[in-house]
Short mmCIF file of C-alpha atoms in Angstrom, two decimals:
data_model
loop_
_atom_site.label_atom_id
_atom_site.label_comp_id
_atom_site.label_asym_id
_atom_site.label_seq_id
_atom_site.Cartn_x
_atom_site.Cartn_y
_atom_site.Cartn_z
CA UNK Y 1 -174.28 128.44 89.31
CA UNK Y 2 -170.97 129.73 88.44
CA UNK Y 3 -169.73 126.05 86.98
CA UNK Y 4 -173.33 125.57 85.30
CA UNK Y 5 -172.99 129.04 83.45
CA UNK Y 6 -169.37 127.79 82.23
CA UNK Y 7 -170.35 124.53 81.08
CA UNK Y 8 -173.00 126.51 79.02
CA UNK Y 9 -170.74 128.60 77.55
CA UNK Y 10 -168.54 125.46 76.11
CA UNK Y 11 -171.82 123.73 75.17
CA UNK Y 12 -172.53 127.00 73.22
CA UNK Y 13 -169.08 126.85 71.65
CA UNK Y 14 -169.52 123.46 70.49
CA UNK Y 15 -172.61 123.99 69.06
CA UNK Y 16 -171.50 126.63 67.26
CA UNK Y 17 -168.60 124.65 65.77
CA UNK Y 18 -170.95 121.87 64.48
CA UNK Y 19 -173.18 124.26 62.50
CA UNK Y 20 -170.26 125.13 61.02
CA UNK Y 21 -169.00 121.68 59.73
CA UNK Y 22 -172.37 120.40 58.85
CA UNK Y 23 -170.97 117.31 57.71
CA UNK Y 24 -170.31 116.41 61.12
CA UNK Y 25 -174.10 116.06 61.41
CA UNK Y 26 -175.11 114.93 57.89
CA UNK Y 27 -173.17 112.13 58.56
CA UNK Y 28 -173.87 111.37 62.11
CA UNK Y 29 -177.42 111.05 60.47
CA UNK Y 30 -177.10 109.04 57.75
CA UNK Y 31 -175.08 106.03 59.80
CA UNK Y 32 -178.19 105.04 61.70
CA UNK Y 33 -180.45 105.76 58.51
CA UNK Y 34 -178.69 102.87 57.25
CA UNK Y 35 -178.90 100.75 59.81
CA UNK Y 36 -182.74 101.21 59.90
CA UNK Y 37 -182.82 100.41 55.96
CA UNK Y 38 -180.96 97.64 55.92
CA UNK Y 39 -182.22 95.89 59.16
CA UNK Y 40 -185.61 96.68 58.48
CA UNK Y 41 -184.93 94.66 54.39
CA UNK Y 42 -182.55 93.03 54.94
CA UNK Y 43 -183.07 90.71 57.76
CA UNK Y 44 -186.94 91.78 58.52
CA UNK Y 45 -188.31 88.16 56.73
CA UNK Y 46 -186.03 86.01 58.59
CA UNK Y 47 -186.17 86.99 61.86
CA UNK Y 48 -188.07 84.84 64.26
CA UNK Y 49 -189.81 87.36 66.99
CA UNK Y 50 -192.22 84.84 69.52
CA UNK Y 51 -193.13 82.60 66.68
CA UNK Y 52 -193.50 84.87 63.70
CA UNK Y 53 -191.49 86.08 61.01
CA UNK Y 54 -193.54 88.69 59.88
CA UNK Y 55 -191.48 91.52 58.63
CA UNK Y 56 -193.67 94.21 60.09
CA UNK Y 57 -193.35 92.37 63.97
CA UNK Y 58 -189.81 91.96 63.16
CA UNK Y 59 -189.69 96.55 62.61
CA UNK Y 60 -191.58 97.23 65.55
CA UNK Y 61 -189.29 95.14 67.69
CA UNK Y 62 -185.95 96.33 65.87
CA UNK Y 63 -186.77 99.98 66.32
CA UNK Y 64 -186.31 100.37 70.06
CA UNK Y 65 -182.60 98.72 69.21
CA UNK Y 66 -181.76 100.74 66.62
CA UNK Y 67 -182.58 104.23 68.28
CA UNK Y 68 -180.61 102.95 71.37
CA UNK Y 69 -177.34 101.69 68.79
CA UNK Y 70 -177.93 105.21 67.65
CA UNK Y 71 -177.88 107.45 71.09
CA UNK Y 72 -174.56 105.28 72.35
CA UNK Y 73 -172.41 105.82 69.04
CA UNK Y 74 -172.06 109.12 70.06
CA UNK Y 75 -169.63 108.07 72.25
CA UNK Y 76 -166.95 107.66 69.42
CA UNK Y 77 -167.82 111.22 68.13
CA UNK Y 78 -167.84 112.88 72.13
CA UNK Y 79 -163.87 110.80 72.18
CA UNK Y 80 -162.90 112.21 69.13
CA UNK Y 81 -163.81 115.87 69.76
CA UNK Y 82 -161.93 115.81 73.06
CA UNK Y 83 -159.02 114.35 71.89
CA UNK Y 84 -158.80 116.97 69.12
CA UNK Y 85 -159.34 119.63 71.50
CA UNK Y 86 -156.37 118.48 73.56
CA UNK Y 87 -154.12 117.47 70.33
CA UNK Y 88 -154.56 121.12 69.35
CA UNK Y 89 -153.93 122.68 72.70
CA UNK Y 90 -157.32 123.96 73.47
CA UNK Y 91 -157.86 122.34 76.65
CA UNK Y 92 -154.78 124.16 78.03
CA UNK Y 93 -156.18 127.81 77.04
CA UNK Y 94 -159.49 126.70 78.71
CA UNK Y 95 -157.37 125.64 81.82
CA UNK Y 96 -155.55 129.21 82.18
CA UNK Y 97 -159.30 130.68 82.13
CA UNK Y 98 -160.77 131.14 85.85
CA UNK Y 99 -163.61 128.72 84.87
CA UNK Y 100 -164.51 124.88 86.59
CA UNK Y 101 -162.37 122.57 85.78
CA UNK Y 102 -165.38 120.38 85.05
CA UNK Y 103 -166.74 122.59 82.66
CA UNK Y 104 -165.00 121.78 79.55
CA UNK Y 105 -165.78 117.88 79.80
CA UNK Y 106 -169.58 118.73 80.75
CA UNK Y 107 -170.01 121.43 78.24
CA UNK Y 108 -168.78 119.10 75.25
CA UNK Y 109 -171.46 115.80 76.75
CA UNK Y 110 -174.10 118.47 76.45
CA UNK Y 111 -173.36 119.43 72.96
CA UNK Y 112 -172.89 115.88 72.03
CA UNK Y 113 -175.85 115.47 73.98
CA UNK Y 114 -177.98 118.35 71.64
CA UNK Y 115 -176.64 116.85 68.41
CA UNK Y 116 -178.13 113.42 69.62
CA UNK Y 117 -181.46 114.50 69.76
CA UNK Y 118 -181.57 116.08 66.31
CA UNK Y 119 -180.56 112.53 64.89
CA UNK Y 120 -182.99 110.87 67.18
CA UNK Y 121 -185.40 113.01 65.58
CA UNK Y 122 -184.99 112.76 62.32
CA UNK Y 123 -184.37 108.71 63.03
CA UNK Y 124 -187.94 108.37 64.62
CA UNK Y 125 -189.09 109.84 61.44
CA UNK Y 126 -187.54 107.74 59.41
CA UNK Y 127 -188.50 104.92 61.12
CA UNK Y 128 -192.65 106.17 60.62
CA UNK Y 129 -191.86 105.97 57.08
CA UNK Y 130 -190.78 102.45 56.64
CA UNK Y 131 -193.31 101.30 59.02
CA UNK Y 132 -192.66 101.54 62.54
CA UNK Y 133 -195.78 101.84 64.34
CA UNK Y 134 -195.89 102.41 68.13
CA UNK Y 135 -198.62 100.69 70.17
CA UNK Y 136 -199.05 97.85 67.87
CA UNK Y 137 -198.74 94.78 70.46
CA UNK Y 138 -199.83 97.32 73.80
CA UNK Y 139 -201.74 100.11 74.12
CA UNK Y 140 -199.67 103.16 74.70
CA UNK Y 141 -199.32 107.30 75.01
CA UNK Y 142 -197.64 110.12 73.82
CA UNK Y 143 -196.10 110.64 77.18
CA UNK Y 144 -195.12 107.11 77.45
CA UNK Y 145 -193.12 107.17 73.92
CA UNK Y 146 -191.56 110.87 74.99
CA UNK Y 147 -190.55 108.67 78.64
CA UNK Y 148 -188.98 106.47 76.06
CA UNK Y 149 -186.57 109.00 74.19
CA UNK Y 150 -186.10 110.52 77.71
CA UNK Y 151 -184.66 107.37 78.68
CA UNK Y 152 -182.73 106.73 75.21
CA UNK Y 153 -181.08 110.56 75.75
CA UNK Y 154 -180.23 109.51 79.34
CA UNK Y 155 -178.28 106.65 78.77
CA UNK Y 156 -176.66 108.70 75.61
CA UNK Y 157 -175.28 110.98 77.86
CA UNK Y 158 -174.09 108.55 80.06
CA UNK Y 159 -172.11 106.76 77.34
CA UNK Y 160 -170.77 110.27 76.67
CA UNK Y 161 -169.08 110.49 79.84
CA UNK Y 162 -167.56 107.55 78.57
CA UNK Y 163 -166.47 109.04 75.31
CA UNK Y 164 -165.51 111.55 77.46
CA UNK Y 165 -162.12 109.75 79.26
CA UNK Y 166 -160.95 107.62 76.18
CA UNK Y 167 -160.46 110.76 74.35
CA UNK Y 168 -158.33 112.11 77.50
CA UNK Y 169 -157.24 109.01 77.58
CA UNK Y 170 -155.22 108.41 74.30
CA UNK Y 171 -153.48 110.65 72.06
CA UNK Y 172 -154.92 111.00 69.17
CA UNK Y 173 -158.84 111.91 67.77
CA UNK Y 174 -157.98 108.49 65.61
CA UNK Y 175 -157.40 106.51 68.27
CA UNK Y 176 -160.36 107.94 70.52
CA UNK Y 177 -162.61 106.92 67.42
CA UNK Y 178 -161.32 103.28 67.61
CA UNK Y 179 -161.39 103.39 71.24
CA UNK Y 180 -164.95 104.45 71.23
CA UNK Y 181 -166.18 102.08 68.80
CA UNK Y 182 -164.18 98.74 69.70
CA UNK Y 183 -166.25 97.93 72.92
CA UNK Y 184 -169.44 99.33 71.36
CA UNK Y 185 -169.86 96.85 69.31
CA UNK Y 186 -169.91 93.47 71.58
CA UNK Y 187 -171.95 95.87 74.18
CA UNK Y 188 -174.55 96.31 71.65
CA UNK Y 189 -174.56 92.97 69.86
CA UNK Y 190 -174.36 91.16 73.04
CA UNK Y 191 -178.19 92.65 73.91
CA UNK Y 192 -181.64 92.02 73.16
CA UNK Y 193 -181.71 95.47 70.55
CA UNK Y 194 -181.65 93.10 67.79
CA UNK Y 195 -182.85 89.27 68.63
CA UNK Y 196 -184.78 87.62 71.30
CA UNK Y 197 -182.43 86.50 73.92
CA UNK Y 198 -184.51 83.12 74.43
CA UNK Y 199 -182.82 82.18 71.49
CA UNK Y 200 -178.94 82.72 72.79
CA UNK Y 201 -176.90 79.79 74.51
CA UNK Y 202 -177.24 80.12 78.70
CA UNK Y 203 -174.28 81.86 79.01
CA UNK Y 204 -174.72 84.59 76.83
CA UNK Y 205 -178.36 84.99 77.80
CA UNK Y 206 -177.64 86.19 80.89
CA UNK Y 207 -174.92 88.28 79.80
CA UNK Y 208 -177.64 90.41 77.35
CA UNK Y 209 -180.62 89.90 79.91
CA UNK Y 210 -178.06 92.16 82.46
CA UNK Y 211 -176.02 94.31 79.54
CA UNK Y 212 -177.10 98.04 80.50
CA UNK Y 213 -177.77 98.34 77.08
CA UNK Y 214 -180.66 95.69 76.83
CA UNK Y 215 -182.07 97.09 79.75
CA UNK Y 216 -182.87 100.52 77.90
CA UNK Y 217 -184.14 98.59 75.25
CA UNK Y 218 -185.99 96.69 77.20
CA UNK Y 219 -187.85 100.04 78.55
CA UNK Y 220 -188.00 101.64 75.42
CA UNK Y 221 -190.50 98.86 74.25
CA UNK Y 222 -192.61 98.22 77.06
CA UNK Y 223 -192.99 102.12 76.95
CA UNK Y 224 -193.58 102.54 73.28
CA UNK Y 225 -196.08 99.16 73.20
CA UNK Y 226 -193.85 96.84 71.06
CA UNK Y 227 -193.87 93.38 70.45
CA UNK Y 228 -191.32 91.01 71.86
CA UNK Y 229 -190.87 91.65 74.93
CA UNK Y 230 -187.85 89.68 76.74
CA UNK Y 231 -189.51 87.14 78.91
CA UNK Y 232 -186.64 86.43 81.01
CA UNK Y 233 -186.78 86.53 84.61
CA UNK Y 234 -183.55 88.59 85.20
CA UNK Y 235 -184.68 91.41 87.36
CA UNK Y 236 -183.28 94.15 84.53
CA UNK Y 237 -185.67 92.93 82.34
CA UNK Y 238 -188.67 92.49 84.48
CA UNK Y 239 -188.33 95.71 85.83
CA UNK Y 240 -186.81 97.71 82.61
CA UNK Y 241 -187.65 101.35 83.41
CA UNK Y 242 -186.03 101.27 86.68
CA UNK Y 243 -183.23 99.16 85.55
CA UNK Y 244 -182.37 101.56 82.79
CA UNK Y 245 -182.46 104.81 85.27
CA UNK Y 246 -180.07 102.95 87.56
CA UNK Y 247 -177.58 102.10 84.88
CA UNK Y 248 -177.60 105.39 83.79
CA UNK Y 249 -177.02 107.34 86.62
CA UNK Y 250 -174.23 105.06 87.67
CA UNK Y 251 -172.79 105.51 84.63
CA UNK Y 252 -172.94 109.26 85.15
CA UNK Y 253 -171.19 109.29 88.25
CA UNK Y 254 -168.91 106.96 87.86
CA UNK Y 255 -167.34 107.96 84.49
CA UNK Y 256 -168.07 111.60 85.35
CA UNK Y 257 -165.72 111.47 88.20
CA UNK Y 258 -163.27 109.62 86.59
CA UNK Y 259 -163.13 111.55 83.29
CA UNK Y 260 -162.93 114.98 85.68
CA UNK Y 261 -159.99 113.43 87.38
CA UNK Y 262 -158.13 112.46 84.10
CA UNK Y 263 -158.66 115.82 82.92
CA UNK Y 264 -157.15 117.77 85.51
CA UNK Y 265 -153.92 115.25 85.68
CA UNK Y 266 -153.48 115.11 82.06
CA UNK Y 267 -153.99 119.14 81.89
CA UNK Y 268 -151.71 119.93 84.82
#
């Protein structure tokens, strides 16, 4: 109880510090605004989803990608605090406080964590408005579609962690930014968020069909009753839900325990 009650108390801190720089928020909203915008205009008439190009197929499908780009960029933002917290000495005055070592690291993920959901938020929205519309291939619930965001938080948090050791990791916020974004990308491109992996070479195929990524994805539209389903036989993708939840929590503990461990060698 004593480490749970500390890692509050940094969360609180760091939620406190992003009211104060609202920018930090405005524009960790407007990025994925964007992406909606110009994915959903941009390439919604030209995208082939089963065999139809129909724009309005083409937003229910993107959606579930775009919300799970979204919750995993926070990774670059979670690096980037860190490192400026150790740049500027902070993480050595937390360190002479009789606190859990872990506290500082899982504290700032929780934060991170908070500020996610408001942009998730105000990205569903968004989405509503230029014509996302859940259920329209499946029926589906309002539990169902909050089992989805539950999922899409999960693995946020788990890319967090991370976020968490490249910014303990280098030296500068900068370079935790880079370092946060530079794998992102090929994770997240590399996936089934934005076209039907039936239409990738072998190879790559089953490179998306088993990216942790695409496996989130993959739950986030069987749960919120979207079209385009992957029909691959992988077992990620035929059991999605499950699949996600695993990655996840491996993620967790794995990065988790190494961040922890970088943080107490690069603090002692």
């Amino acid at each position: 109880m004593s480490a749970v009650n500390d890692s509050l108390v940094i969360a609180r801190r760091n939620l406190i510090r992003m009211t104060r720089i609202p920018e930090m928020i405005l524009f960790g909203v407007i990025q994925p605004v964007m992406f909606v915008v110009l994915f959903t205009y941009v390439f919604g008439g030209s995208m082939k989803i089963g065999n139809t190009t129909d724009p309005q197929v083409y937003k229910n499908f993107l959606m579930a990608g775009i919300f799970a780009q979204t919750v995993t960029f926070a990774t670059a933002g979670a690096g980037a605090g860190i490192a400026d917290d150790m740049h500027k000495g902070l993480i050595d005055r937390f360190r002479s406080l009789p606190m859990a070592r872990g506290a500082v690291l899982t504290g700032r993920t929780v934060a991170d964590l908070v500020q996610t959901a408001v942009t998730l938020l105000v990205l569903a929205i968004v989405a509503l408005i230029v014509g996302w519309r859940p259920g329209s291939a499946e029926p589906t619930n309002f539990g169902k579609i909050l089992g989805a965001f539950g999922l899409l938080l999960l693995l946020g948090y788990a890319f967090t962690w991370i976020g968490a050791l490249i910014g303990l990791s280098v030296r500068t916020p900068e370079a935790a930014t880079s370092g946060g974004l530079i794998w992102l990308f090929p994770v997240t491109f590399i996936s089934i968020a934005f076209v039907d992996s039936s239409q990738m070479t072998p190879w790559l195929r089953h490179v998306a069909d088993w990216n942790p990524f695409s496996a989130t994805v993959q739950a986030c539209r069987q749960l919120f009753g979207d079209p385009g389903l992957s029909q691959s036989s992988a077992w990620p993708m035929q059991h999605p839900v499950w699949a996600s939840l695993i990655y996840s929590v491996l993620i967790i503990i794995v990065f988790r325990t190494l961040a922890v461990r970088k943080y107490r060698s690069a603090t002692a």
